[in-house]
mmCIF file with all atom_site columns, C-alpha atoms in Angstrom:
data_model
loop_
_atom_site.group_PDB
_atom_site.id
_atom_site.type_symbol
_atom_site.label_atom_id
_atom_site.label_alt_id
_atom_site.label_comp_id
_atom_site.label_asym_id
_atom_site.label_entity_id
_atom_site.label_seq_id
_atom_site.pdbx_PDB_ins_code
_atom_site.Cartn_x
_atom_site.Cartn_y
_atom_site.Cartn_z
_atom_site.occupancy
_atom_site.B_iso_or_equiv
_atom_site.pdbx_formal_charge
_atom_site.auth_seq_id
_atom_site.auth_comp_id
_atom_site.auth_asym_id
_atom_site.auth_atom_id
_atom_site.pdbx_PDB_model_num
ATOM 1   C CA . MET A 1 1   ? -35.587 -61.843 14.049  1.00 0.00 ? 1   MET A CA 1
ATOM 2   C CA . CYS A 1 2   ? -38.671 -63.638 12.852  1.00 0.00 ? 2   CYS A CA 1
ATOM 3   C CA . GLY A 1 3   ? -38.024 -67.291 13.585  1.00 0.00 ? 3   GLY A CA 1
ATOM 4   C CA . ARG A 1 4   ? -34.650 -68.873 14.256  1.00 0.00 ? 4   ARG A CA 1
ATOM 5   C CA . ILE A 1 5   ? -31.897 -68.696 11.675  1.00 0.00 ? 5   ILE A CA 1
ATOM 6   C CA . PRO A 1 6   ? -29.573 -71.705 11.991  1.00 0.00 ? 6   PRO A CA 1
ATOM 7   C CA . ASP A 1 7   ? -26.000 -71.249 13.175  1.00 0.00 ? 7   ASP A CA 1
ATOM 8   C CA . SER A 1 8   ? -23.443 -71.326 10.388  1.00 0.00 ? 8   SER A CA 1
ATOM 9   C CA . GLY A 1 9   ? -21.506 -74.084 12.145  1.00 0.00 ? 9   GLY A CA 1
ATOM 10  C CA . PHE A 1 10  ? -18.215 -73.224 10.419  1.00 0.00 ? 10  PHE A CA 1
ATOM 11  C CA . LEU A 1 11  ? -17.240 -69.633 11.124  1.00 0.00 ? 11  LEU A CA 1
ATOM 12  C CA . TRP A 1 12  ? -18.664 -68.475 14.392  1.00 0.00 ? 12  TRP A CA 1
ATOM 13  C CA . ALA A 1 13  ? -21.613 -69.588 16.484  1.00 0.00 ? 13  ALA A CA 1
ATOM 14  C CA . SER A 1 14  ? -23.797 -66.732 15.271  1.00 0.00 ? 14  SER A CA 1
ATOM 15  C CA . SER A 1 15  ? -23.101 -64.441 12.323  1.00 0.00 ? 15  SER A CA 1
ATOM 16  C CA . SER A 1 16  ? -21.884 -60.909 13.000  1.00 0.00 ? 16  SER A CA 1
ATOM 17  C CA . LEU A 1 17  ? -24.582 -59.729 10.627  1.00 0.00 ? 17  LEU A CA 1
ATOM 18  C CA . LEU A 1 18  ? -27.179 -61.615 12.638  1.00 0.00 ? 18  LEU A CA 1
ATOM 19  C CA . ARG A 1 19  ? -26.003 -60.137 15.937  1.00 0.00 ? 19  ARG A CA 1
ATOM 20  C CA . SER A 1 20  ? -26.117 -56.621 14.487  1.00 0.00 ? 20  SER A CA 1
ATOM 21  C CA . THR A 1 21  ? -29.591 -57.274 13.150  1.00 0.00 ? 21  THR A CA 1
ATOM 22  C CA . SER A 1 22  ? -30.993 -58.593 16.439  1.00 0.00 ? 22  SER A CA 1
ATOM 23  C CA . ARG A 1 23  ? -29.800 -55.472 18.263  1.00 0.00 ? 23  ARG A CA 1
ATOM 24  C CA . ARG A 1 24  ? -31.608 -53.171 15.828  1.00 0.00 ? 24  ARG A CA 1
ATOM 25  C CA . LEU A 1 25  ? -34.967 -54.877 15.300  1.00 0.00 ? 25  LEU A CA 1
ATOM 26  C CA . ARG A 1 26  ? -37.992 -52.581 15.322  1.00 0.00 ? 26  ARG A CA 1
ATOM 27  C CA . LEU A 1 27  ? -40.655 -54.188 13.144  1.00 0.00 ? 27  LEU A CA 1
ATOM 28  C CA . ARG A 1 28  ? -41.522 -57.779 12.241  1.00 0.00 ? 28  ARG A CA 1
ATOM 29  C CA . SER A 1 29  ? -43.831 -59.227 9.614   1.00 0.00 ? 29  SER A CA 1
ATOM 30  C CA . LYS A 1 30  ? -44.685 -62.699 8.369   1.00 0.00 ? 30  LYS A CA 1
ATOM 31  C CA . GLY A 1 31  ? -46.684 -63.818 5.363   1.00 0.00 ? 31  GLY A CA 1
ATOM 32  C CA . LYS A 1 32  ? -46.916 -65.812 2.138   1.00 0.00 ? 32  LYS A CA 1
ATOM 33  C CA . GLY A 1 33  ? -44.593 -65.360 -0.810  1.00 0.00 ? 33  GLY A CA 1
ATOM 34  C CA . ALA A 1 34  ? -44.993 -66.259 -4.482  1.00 0.00 ? 34  ALA A CA 1
ATOM 35  C CA . GLY A 1 35  ? -46.323 -69.755 -5.025  1.00 0.00 ? 35  GLY A CA 1
ATOM 36  C CA . GLY A 1 36  ? -47.733 -69.898 -1.493  1.00 0.00 ? 36  GLY A CA 1
ATOM 37  C CA . PHE A 1 37  ? -44.479 -70.765 0.287   1.00 0.00 ? 37  PHE A CA 1
ATOM 38  C CA . SER A 1 38  ? -44.000 -69.287 3.715   1.00 0.00 ? 38  SER A CA 1
ATOM 39  C CA . THR A 1 39  ? -41.691 -66.338 4.085   1.00 0.00 ? 39  THR A CA 1
ATOM 40  C CA . GLU A 1 40  ? -40.251 -64.471 7.007   1.00 0.00 ? 40  GLU A CA 1
ATOM 41  C CA . ARG A 1 41  ? -39.183 -60.860 6.730   1.00 0.00 ? 41  ARG A CA 1
ATOM 42  C CA . THR A 1 42  ? -37.470 -58.416 9.022   1.00 0.00 ? 42  THR A CA 1
ATOM 43  C CA . ARG A 1 43  ? -37.342 -54.658 8.530   1.00 0.00 ? 43  ARG A CA 1
ATOM 44  C CA . VAL A 1 44  ? -34.988 -52.580 10.639  1.00 0.00 ? 44  VAL A CA 1
ATOM 45  C CA . ILE A 1 45  ? -36.068 -49.004 11.158  1.00 0.00 ? 45  ILE A CA 1
ATOM 46  C CA . SER A 1 46  ? -32.767 -47.200 11.741  1.00 0.00 ? 46  SER A CA 1
ATOM 47  C CA . SER A 1 47  ? -29.876 -45.681 9.815   1.00 0.00 ? 47  SER A CA 1
ATOM 48  C CA . MET A 1 48  ? -29.080 -49.226 8.616   1.00 0.00 ? 48  MET A CA 1
ATOM 49  C CA . GLU A 1 49  ? -31.619 -51.695 7.367   1.00 0.00 ? 49  GLU A CA 1
ATOM 50  C CA . PHE A 1 50  ? -31.523 -55.472 7.205   1.00 0.00 ? 50  PHE A CA 1
ATOM 51  C CA . PHE A 1 51  ? -33.908 -57.806 5.476   1.00 0.00 ? 51  PHE A CA 1
ATOM 52  C CA . SER A 1 52  ? -34.334 -61.550 5.838   1.00 0.00 ? 52  SER A CA 1
ATOM 53  C CA . GLU A 1 53  ? -36.468 -63.940 3.857   1.00 0.00 ? 53  GLU A CA 1
ATOM 54  C CA . SER A 1 54  ? -36.768 -67.703 3.709   1.00 0.00 ? 54  SER A CA 1
ATOM 55  C CA . GLY A 1 55  ? -38.792 -70.074 1.581   1.00 0.00 ? 55  GLY A CA 1
ATOM 56  C CA . ARG A 1 56  ? -38.766 -73.172 -0.586  1.00 0.00 ? 56  ARG A CA 1
ATOM 57  C CA . GLY A 1 57  ? -38.563 -73.521 -4.351  1.00 0.00 ? 57  GLY A CA 1
ATOM 58  C CA . GLU A 1 58  ? -37.906 -70.957 -7.061  1.00 0.00 ? 58  GLU A CA 1
ATOM 59  C CA . SER A 1 59  ? -38.827 -67.475 -5.952  1.00 0.00 ? 59  SER A CA 1
ATOM 60  C CA . GLU A 1 60  ? -38.501 -63.744 -6.466  1.00 0.00 ? 60  GLU A CA 1
ATOM 61  C CA . VAL A 1 61  ? -37.314 -61.651 -3.515  1.00 0.00 ? 61  VAL A CA 1
ATOM 62  C CA . THR A 1 62  ? -38.178 -57.951 -3.812  1.00 0.00 ? 62  THR A CA 1
ATOM 63  C CA . LEU A 1 63  ? -35.719 -55.710 -2.009  1.00 0.00 ? 63  LEU A CA 1
ATOM 64  C CA . PRO A 1 64  ? -37.193 -53.241 0.495   1.00 0.00 ? 64  PRO A CA 1
ATOM 65  C CA . GLU A 1 65  ? -37.060 -49.543 -0.311  1.00 0.00 ? 65  GLU A CA 1
ATOM 66  C CA . GLY A 1 66  ? -34.420 -48.883 2.347   1.00 0.00 ? 66  GLY A CA 1
ATOM 67  C CA . LEU A 1 67  ? -31.891 -51.103 0.533   1.00 0.00 ? 67  LEU A CA 1
ATOM 68  C CA . LEU A 1 68  ? -32.528 -49.987 -3.055  1.00 0.00 ? 68  LEU A CA 1
ATOM 69  C CA . GLY A 1 69  ? -29.659 -48.223 -4.773  1.00 0.00 ? 69  GLY A CA 1
ATOM 70  C CA . LYS A 1 70  ? -27.086 -49.466 -2.244  1.00 0.00 ? 70  LYS A CA 1
ATOM 71  C CA . PRO A 1 71  ? -24.346 -52.087 -2.575  1.00 0.00 ? 71  PRO A CA 1
ATOM 72  C CA . LEU A 1 72  ? -25.444 -55.095 -0.552  1.00 0.00 ? 72  LEU A CA 1
ATOM 73  C CA . LEU A 1 73  ? -24.038 -58.082 1.274   1.00 0.00 ? 73  LEU A CA 1
ATOM 74  C CA . VAL A 1 74  ? -26.194 -61.198 0.923   1.00 0.00 ? 74  VAL A CA 1
ATOM 75  C CA . GLU A 1 75  ? -25.732 -64.199 3.214   1.00 0.00 ? 75  GLU A CA 1
ATOM 76  C CA . ALA A 1 76  ? -27.248 -67.340 1.675   1.00 0.00 ? 76  ALA A CA 1
ATOM 77  C CA . TRP A 1 77  ? -27.779 -70.830 3.118   1.00 0.00 ? 77  TRP A CA 1
ATOM 78  C CA . GLY A 1 78  ? -30.185 -73.737 2.934   1.00 0.00 ? 78  GLY A CA 1
ATOM 79  C CA . GLY A 1 79  ? -31.467 -76.543 5.145   1.00 0.00 ? 79  GLY A CA 1
ATOM 80  C CA . LEU A 1 80  ? -29.393 -79.229 6.824   1.00 0.00 ? 80  LEU A CA 1
ATOM 81  C CA . LEU A 1 81  ? -29.109 -81.500 3.752   1.00 0.00 ? 81  LEU A CA 1
ATOM 82  C CA . SER A 1 82  ? -29.859 -78.910 1.058   1.00 0.00 ? 82  SER A CA 1
ATOM 83  C CA . LYS A 1 83  ? -27.813 -78.584 -2.100  1.00 0.00 ? 83  LYS A CA 1
ATOM 84  C CA . THR A 1 84  ? -26.707 -75.147 -3.237  1.00 0.00 ? 84  THR A CA 1
ATOM 85  C CA . PHE A 1 85  ? -29.150 -72.718 -4.806  1.00 0.00 ? 85  PHE A CA 1
ATOM 86  C CA . HIS A 1 86  ? -28.359 -69.840 -7.141  1.00 0.00 ? 86  HIS A CA 1
ATOM 87  C CA . ILE A 1 87  ? -29.129 -66.129 -6.941  1.00 0.00 ? 87  ILE A CA 1
ATOM 88  C CA . GLN A 1 88  ? -29.680 -63.785 -9.880  1.00 0.00 ? 88  GLN A CA 1
ATOM 89  C CA . GLY A 1 89  ? -30.278 -60.044 -9.865  1.00 0.00 ? 89  GLY A CA 1
ATOM 90  C CA . ASP A 1 90  ? -33.002 -58.336 -11.918 1.00 0.00 ? 90  ASP A CA 1
ATOM 91  C CA . GLN A 1 91  ? -32.428 -54.877 -13.397 1.00 0.00 ? 91  GLN A CA 1
ATOM 92  C CA . GLU A 1 92  ? -35.018 -52.969 -15.409 1.00 0.00 ? 92  GLU A CA 1
ATOM 93  C CA . GLY A 1 93  ? -34.821 -49.529 -16.957 1.00 0.00 ? 93  GLY A CA 1
ATOM 94  C CA . GLY A 1 94  ? -35.469 -47.755 -20.224 1.00 0.00 ? 94  GLY A CA 1
ATOM 95  C CA . GLY A 1 95  ? -37.588 -50.637 -21.441 1.00 0.00 ? 95  GLY A CA 1
ATOM 96  C CA . ILE A 1 96  ? -34.687 -53.077 -21.046 1.00 0.00 ? 96  ILE A CA 1
ATOM 97  C CA . PHE A 1 97  ? -34.770 -56.041 -18.656 1.00 0.00 ? 97  PHE A CA 1
ATOM 98  C CA . ASP A 1 98  ? -31.551 -57.760 -17.609 1.00 0.00 ? 98  ASP A CA 1
ATOM 99  C CA . ARG A 1 99  ? -30.939 -60.725 -15.300 1.00 0.00 ? 99  ARG A CA 1
ATOM 100 C CA . LYS A 1 100 ? -27.429 -61.533 -14.089 1.00 0.00 ? 100 LYS A CA 1
ATOM 101 C CA . ASP A 1 101 ? -26.008 -64.477 -12.142 1.00 0.00 ? 101 ASP A CA 1
ATOM 102 C CA . LEU A 1 102 ? -24.640 -63.199 -8.823  1.00 0.00 ? 102 LEU A CA 1
ATOM 103 C CA . GLY A 1 103 ? -23.571 -66.322 -6.922  1.00 0.00 ? 103 GLY A CA 1
ATOM 104 C CA . SER A 1 104 ? -24.661 -69.381 -4.968  1.00 0.00 ? 104 SER A CA 1
ATOM 105 C CA . SER A 1 105 ? -25.353 -70.488 -1.424  1.00 0.00 ? 105 SER A CA 1
ATOM 106 C CA . GLY A 1 106 ? -23.108 -72.784 0.543   1.00 0.00 ? 106 GLY A CA 1
ATOM 107 C CA . TRP A 1 107 ? -23.941 -76.491 0.860   1.00 0.00 ? 107 TRP A CA 1
ATOM 108 C CA . GLY A 1 108 ? -26.548 -77.193 3.532   1.00 0.00 ? 108 GLY A CA 1
ATOM 109 C CA . ARG A 1 109 ? -26.346 -74.697 6.370   1.00 0.00 ? 109 ARG A CA 1
ATOM 110 C CA . ASN A 1 110 ? -22.941 -73.347 5.327   1.00 0.00 ? 110 ASN A CA 1
ATOM 111 C CA . ARG A 1 111 ? -23.472 -69.634 4.763   1.00 0.00 ? 111 ARG A CA 1
ATOM 112 C CA . SER A 1 112 ? -21.951 -67.973 1.712   1.00 0.00 ? 112 SER A CA 1
ATOM 113 C CA . HIS A 1 113 ? -21.505 -64.240 1.270   1.00 0.00 ? 113 HIS A CA 1
ATOM 114 C CA . ILE A 1 114 ? -22.268 -62.521 -2.053  1.00 0.00 ? 114 ILE A CA 1
ATOM 115 C CA . ILE A 1 115 ? -21.538 -58.887 -2.894  1.00 0.00 ? 115 ILE A CA 1
ATOM 116 C CA . VAL A 1 116 ? -24.480 -57.443 -4.847  1.00 0.00 ? 116 VAL A CA 1
ATOM 117 C CA . PRO A 1 117 ? -23.879 -54.165 -6.738  1.00 0.00 ? 117 PRO A CA 1
ATOM 118 C CA . ALA A 1 118 ? -26.308 -51.265 -6.316  1.00 0.00 ? 118 ALA A CA 1
ATOM 119 C CA . LEU A 1 119 ? -28.144 -52.117 -9.545  1.00 0.00 ? 119 LEU A CA 1
ATOM 120 C CA . TYR A 1 120 ? -30.972 -54.479 -8.690  1.00 0.00 ? 120 TYR A CA 1
ATOM 121 C CA . SER A 1 121 ? -34.528 -54.131 -7.420  1.00 0.00 ? 121 SER A CA 1
ATOM 122 C CA . SER A 1 122 ? -35.139 -57.848 -6.863  1.00 0.00 ? 122 SER A CA 1
ATOM 123 C CA . LEU A 1 123 ? -33.313 -61.162 -6.538  1.00 0.00 ? 123 LEU A CA 1
ATOM 124 C CA . GLN A 1 124 ? -34.251 -64.522 -8.024  1.00 0.00 ? 124 GLN A CA 1
ATOM 125 C CA . VAL A 1 125 ? -33.686 -67.789 -6.151  1.00 0.00 ? 125 VAL A CA 1
ATOM 126 C CA . SER A 1 126 ? -33.310 -70.755 -8.511  1.00 0.00 ? 126 SER A CA 1
ATOM 127 C CA . GLY A 1 127 ? -31.961 -74.275 -8.789  1.00 0.00 ? 127 GLY A CA 1
ATOM 128 C CA . ASP A 1 128 ? -30.256 -75.673 -11.865 1.00 0.00 ? 128 ASP A CA 1
ATOM 129 C CA . VAL A 1 129 ? -31.297 -77.459 -15.048 1.00 0.00 ? 129 VAL A CA 1
ATOM 130 C CA . ILE A 1 130 ? -32.297 -80.727 -13.345 1.00 0.00 ? 130 ILE A CA 1
ATOM 131 C CA . ARG A 1 131 ? -33.630 -79.593 -9.965  1.00 0.00 ? 131 ARG A CA 1
ATOM 132 C CA . LYS A 1 132 ? -35.442 -76.821 -8.168  1.00 0.00 ? 132 LYS A CA 1
ATOM 133 C CA . PRO A 1 133 ? -34.087 -75.354 -4.935  1.00 0.00 ? 133 PRO A CA 1
ATOM 134 C CA . GLY A 1 134 ? -35.201 -76.780 -1.610  1.00 0.00 ? 134 GLY A CA 1
ATOM 135 C CA . LYS A 1 135 ? -35.340 -74.656 1.518   1.00 0.00 ? 135 LYS A CA 1
ATOM 136 C CA . TRP A 1 136 ? -33.463 -71.370 1.214   1.00 0.00 ? 136 TRP A CA 1
ATOM 137 C CA . ASN A 1 137 ? -32.605 -68.474 3.503   1.00 0.00 ? 137 ASN A CA 1
ATOM 138 C CA . LEU A 1 138 ? -31.307 -64.986 2.720   1.00 0.00 ? 138 LEU A CA 1
ATOM 139 C CA . LEU A 1 139 ? -30.030 -62.327 5.102   1.00 0.00 ? 139 LEU A CA 1
ATOM 140 C CA . ILE A 1 140 ? -29.455 -59.049 3.266   1.00 0.00 ? 140 ILE A CA 1
ATOM 141 C CA . GLY A 1 141 ? -27.813 -55.898 4.558   1.00 0.00 ? 141 GLY A CA 1
ATOM 142 C CA . GLU A 1 142 ? -25.803 -52.934 3.395   1.00 0.00 ? 142 GLU A CA 1
ATOM 143 C CA . LEU A 1 143 ? -22.260 -53.819 2.330   1.00 0.00 ? 143 LEU A CA 1
ATOM 144 C CA . SER A 1 144 ? -20.985 -51.711 5.226   1.00 0.00 ? 144 SER A CA 1
ATOM 145 C CA . THR A 1 145 ? -22.279 -54.405 7.612   1.00 0.00 ? 145 THR A CA 1
ATOM 146 C CA . ALA A 1 146 ? -19.549 -56.887 6.606   1.00 0.00 ? 146 ALA A CA 1
ATOM 147 C CA . PRO A 1 147 ? -18.019 -58.415 9.767   1.00 0.00 ? 147 PRO A CA 1
ATOM 148 C CA . LYS A 1 148 ? -14.510 -57.368 10.749  1.00 0.00 ? 148 LYS A CA 1
ATOM 149 C CA . LEU A 1 149 ? -11.496 -59.450 9.770   1.00 0.00 ? 149 LEU A CA 1
ATOM 150 C CA . ASP A 1 150 ? -9.892  -60.220 13.096  1.00 0.00 ? 150 ASP A CA 1
ATOM 151 C CA . GLY A 1 151 ? -7.856  -63.130 14.470  1.00 0.00 ? 151 GLY A CA 1
ATOM 152 C CA . GLU A 1 152 ? -8.187  -66.530 12.784  1.00 0.00 ? 152 GLU A CA 1
ATOM 153 C CA . ILE A 1 153 ? -11.248 -67.461 10.724  1.00 0.00 ? 153 ILE A CA 1
ATOM 154 C CA . SER A 1 154 ? -12.050 -70.591 8.716   1.00 0.00 ? 154 SER A CA 1
ATOM 155 C CA . GLY A 1 155 ? -14.916 -71.771 6.562   1.00 0.00 ? 155 GLY A CA 1
ATOM 156 C CA . GLU A 1 156 ? -16.256 -73.728 3.604   1.00 0.00 ? 156 GLU A CA 1
ATOM 157 C CA . ALA A 1 157 ? -18.035 -71.017 1.621   1.00 0.00 ? 157 ALA A CA 1
ATOM 158 C CA . SER A 1 158 ? -17.296 -67.558 0.245   1.00 0.00 ? 158 SER A CA 1
ATOM 159 C CA . ARG A 1 159 ? -17.095 -64.780 2.843   1.00 0.00 ? 159 ARG A CA 1
ATOM 160 C CA . VAL A 1 160 ? -16.567 -61.018 2.962   1.00 0.00 ? 160 VAL A CA 1
ATOM 161 C CA . PHE A 1 161 ? -14.859 -59.126 5.795   1.00 0.00 ? 161 PHE A CA 1
ATOM 162 C CA . SER A 1 162 ? -14.041 -55.476 6.434   1.00 0.00 ? 162 SER A CA 1
ATOM 163 C CA . TYR A 1 163 ? -10.471 -54.489 7.246   1.00 0.00 ? 163 TYR A CA 1
ATOM 164 C CA . HIS A 1 164 ? -9.611  -50.972 8.457   1.00 0.00 ? 164 HIS A CA 1
ATOM 165 C CA . GLY A 1 165 ? -5.940  -51.325 9.446   1.00 0.00 ? 165 GLY A CA 1
ATOM 166 C CA . GLY A 1 166 ? -2.648  -50.722 7.683   1.00 0.00 ? 166 GLY A CA 1
ATOM 167 C CA . GLU A 1 167 ? -0.551  -53.131 5.646   1.00 0.00 ? 167 GLU A CA 1
ATOM 168 C CA . VAL A 1 168 ? -0.459  -56.561 7.282   1.00 0.00 ? 168 VAL A CA 1
ATOM 169 C CA . ASP A 1 169 ? 0.592   -60.114 6.450   1.00 0.00 ? 169 ASP A CA 1
ATOM 170 C CA . ALA A 1 170 ? -2.057  -62.807 6.489   1.00 0.00 ? 170 ALA A CA 1
ATOM 171 C CA . SER A 1 171 ? -1.468  -66.556 6.740   1.00 0.00 ? 171 SER A CA 1
ATOM 172 C CA . VAL A 1 172 ? -3.772  -68.176 4.170   1.00 0.00 ? 172 VAL A CA 1
ATOM 173 C CA . ASP A 1 173 ? -4.714  -71.831 3.585   1.00 0.00 ? 173 ASP A CA 1
ATOM 174 C CA . PHE A 1 174 ? -6.866  -73.173 0.729   1.00 0.00 ? 174 PHE A CA 1
ATOM 175 C CA . GLY A 1 175 ? -7.829  -76.827 1.122   1.00 0.00 ? 175 GLY A CA 1
ATOM 176 C CA . GLY A 1 176 ? -8.506  -77.355 -2.581  1.00 0.00 ? 176 GLY A CA 1
ATOM 177 C CA . HIS A 1 177 ? -8.658  -74.039 -4.433  1.00 0.00 ? 177 HIS A CA 1
ATOM 178 C CA . GLY A 1 178 ? -9.416  -70.449 -3.526  1.00 0.00 ? 178 GLY A CA 1
ATOM 179 C CA . CYS A 1 179 ? -8.899  -66.765 -4.111  1.00 0.00 ? 179 CYS A CA 1
ATOM 180 C CA . LEU A 1 180 ? -8.191  -63.967 -1.638  1.00 0.00 ? 180 LEU A CA 1
ATOM 181 C CA . ALA A 1 181 ? -9.512  -60.768 -3.198  1.00 0.00 ? 181 ALA A CA 1
ATOM 182 C CA . MET A 1 182 ? -9.738  -57.161 -2.056  1.00 0.00 ? 182 MET A CA 1
ATOM 183 C CA . TYR A 1 183 ? -12.551 -54.715 -2.857  1.00 0.00 ? 183 TYR A CA 1
ATOM 184 C CA . ASN A 1 184 ? -12.975 -51.047 -2.100  1.00 0.00 ? 184 ASN A CA 1
ATOM 185 C CA . PHE A 1 185 ? -15.667 -50.413 0.506   1.00 0.00 ? 185 PHE A CA 1
ATOM 186 C CA . ASP A 1 186 ? -18.479 -49.913 -2.010  1.00 0.00 ? 186 ASP A CA 1
ATOM 187 C CA . GLY A 1 187 ? -17.560 -53.135 -3.818  1.00 0.00 ? 187 GLY A CA 1
ATOM 188 C CA . SER A 1 188 ? -16.993 -51.448 -7.190  1.00 0.00 ? 188 SER A CA 1
ATOM 189 C CA . ARG A 1 189 ? -13.314 -52.359 -7.662  1.00 0.00 ? 189 ARG A CA 1
ATOM 190 C CA . ARG A 1 190 ? -11.735 -55.785 -7.207  1.00 0.00 ? 190 ARG A CA 1
ATOM 191 C CA . ARG A 1 191 ? -8.092  -56.860 -6.928  1.00 0.00 ? 191 ARG A CA 1
ATOM 192 C CA . GLU A 1 192 ? -6.847  -60.438 -6.551  1.00 0.00 ? 192 GLU A CA 1
ATOM 193 C CA . LEU A 1 193 ? -4.206  -60.831 -3.837  1.00 0.00 ? 193 LEU A CA 1
ATOM 194 C CA . VAL A 1 194 ? -3.689  -64.553 -4.437  1.00 0.00 ? 194 VAL A CA 1
ATOM 195 C CA . LYS A 1 195 ? -5.535  -67.145 -6.546  1.00 0.00 ? 195 LYS A CA 1
ATOM 196 C CA . ARG A 1 196 ? -4.863  -70.884 -6.753  1.00 0.00 ? 196 ARG A CA 1
ATOM 197 C CA . ASN A 1 197 ? -6.652  -73.776 -8.496  1.00 0.00 ? 197 ASN A CA 1
ATOM 198 C CA . SER A 1 198 ? -5.155  -76.276 -6.037  1.00 0.00 ? 198 SER A CA 1
ATOM 199 C CA . LYS A 1 199 ? -4.103  -76.435 -2.379  1.00 0.00 ? 199 LYS A CA 1
ATOM 200 C CA . PHE A 1 200 ? -2.214  -73.429 -1.062  1.00 0.00 ? 200 PHE A CA 1
ATOM 201 C CA . HIS A 1 201 ? -0.449  -72.461 2.164   1.00 0.00 ? 201 HIS A CA 1
ATOM 202 C CA . GLY A 1 202 ? 1.429   -69.187 2.377   1.00 0.00 ? 202 GLY A CA 1
ATOM 203 C CA . VAL A 1 203 ? 1.659   -65.604 3.543   1.00 0.00 ? 203 VAL A CA 1
ATOM 204 C CA . VAL A 1 204 ? -0.217  -62.905 1.613   1.00 0.00 ? 204 VAL A CA 1
ATOM 205 C CA . SER A 1 205 ? 0.173   -59.143 2.121   1.00 0.00 ? 205 SER A CA 1
ATOM 206 C CA . ILE A 1 206 ? -3.006  -57.135 2.650   1.00 0.00 ? 206 ILE A CA 1
ATOM 207 C CA . PRO A 1 207 ? -2.030  -53.601 1.546   1.00 0.00 ? 207 PRO A CA 1
ATOM 208 C CA . GLY A 1 208 ? -4.462  -51.613 3.679   1.00 0.00 ? 208 GLY A CA 1
ATOM 209 C CA . PRO A 1 209 ? -8.144  -50.852 4.345   1.00 0.00 ? 209 PRO A CA 1
ATOM 210 C CA . GLY A 1 210 ? -10.853 -52.477 2.249   1.00 0.00 ? 210 GLY A CA 1
ATOM 211 C CA . LEU A 1 211 ? -13.178 -55.456 1.973   1.00 0.00 ? 211 LEU A CA 1
ATOM 212 C CA . ILE A 1 212 ? -11.398 -58.820 2.033   1.00 0.00 ? 212 ILE A CA 1
ATOM 213 C CA . ALA A 1 213 ? -13.167 -61.684 0.253   1.00 0.00 ? 213 ALA A CA 1
ATOM 214 C CA . ILE A 1 214 ? -12.489 -65.414 0.211   1.00 0.00 ? 214 ILE A CA 1
ATOM 215 C CA . GLN A 1 215 ? -13.774 -66.729 -3.117  1.00 0.00 ? 215 GLN A CA 1
ATOM 216 C CA . SER A 1 216 ? -13.548 -69.563 -5.613  1.00 0.00 ? 216 SER A CA 1
ATOM 217 C CA . GLY A 1 217 ? -10.213 -70.119 -7.340  1.00 0.00 ? 217 GLY A CA 1
ATOM 218 C CA . VAL A 1 218 ? -11.710 -71.904 -10.368 1.00 0.00 ? 218 VAL A CA 1
ATOM 219 C CA . GLY A 1 219 ? -14.386 -71.099 -12.938 1.00 0.00 ? 219 GLY A CA 1
ATOM 220 C CA . GLY A 1 220 ? -16.073 -67.747 -13.455 1.00 0.00 ? 220 GLY A CA 1
ATOM 221 C CA . ARG A 1 221 ? -18.325 -67.652 -10.382 1.00 0.00 ? 221 ARG A CA 1
ATOM 222 C CA . HIS A 1 222 ? -16.721 -66.102 -7.300  1.00 0.00 ? 222 HIS A CA 1
ATOM 223 C CA . TRP A 1 223 ? -19.384 -66.799 -4.683  1.00 0.00 ? 223 TRP A CA 1
ATOM 224 C CA . GLY A 1 224 ? -20.641 -70.076 -3.230  1.00 0.00 ? 224 GLY A CA 1
ATOM 225 C CA . SER A 1 225 ? -19.471 -73.313 -1.664  1.00 0.00 ? 225 SER A CA 1
ATOM 226 C CA . LEU A 1 226 ? -15.688 -73.774 -1.321  1.00 0.00 ? 226 LEU A CA 1
ATOM 227 C CA . PRO A 1 227 ? -13.163 -76.345 -0.096  1.00 0.00 ? 227 PRO A CA 1
ATOM 228 C CA . PRO A 1 228 ? -12.099 -75.646 3.517   1.00 0.00 ? 228 PRO A CA 1
ATOM 229 C CA . TRP A 1 229 ? -10.104 -72.442 3.973   1.00 0.00 ? 229 TRP A CA 1
ATOM 230 C CA . ARG A 1 230 ? -8.448  -70.522 6.781   1.00 0.00 ? 230 ARG A CA 1
ATOM 231 C CA . ILE A 1 231 ? -7.080  -66.972 7.185   1.00 0.00 ? 231 ILE A CA 1
ATOM 232 C CA . SER A 1 232 ? -5.162  -65.507 10.128  1.00 0.00 ? 232 SER A CA 1
ATOM 233 C CA . LEU A 1 233 ? -3.729  -61.987 10.505  1.00 0.00 ? 233 LEU A CA 1
ATOM 234 C CA . GLY A 1 234 ? -0.251  -61.229 11.781  1.00 0.00 ? 234 GLY A CA 1
#
């Protein structure tokens, strides 16, 4: 990986995505992005491809050819004291341009996961009405690279995990609000298993294989910073 990506500090010492990426690295490049900010990119020449980019301020991130037309998993985080930043997807075709809000990063170095449908050729990093984003980092891979749901996991931002077993009970805690959702493996269908706008502690049945997502339990945006949560299988 070009440069050092900070540890998440709340799930595991180094992301499963990051470990997979470091094992597959073949080519590195470094340069200047829009507006002159520094960027770092990683291309993986293999059956799977990962892409990382970091910068500061509002920016456009063009997806590499190897990831176009595929559902993606984006991991987004900032600097130590950074506020959240937002990510939009750009779609253009038939003379029509469309930009859609996709989700937000976690606070500071907390890493959020965002499922990105196979529709977009570039991503926009932005702040909000009163501020521009500070330092930002993105790690982008195919949706199939989601880490496995195994044992007990906790965090403070949205996350996506793959589950390949049969029906199982999961112990779930939401410290403020939260939603446990299930997607099919290409991310095109979503089903809520439990959703609460306040604290929750209980047992939730996971019906079988799929992608398991911990998301926001309030508002219309699924992905971003969350109150503390925990999930444990069995």
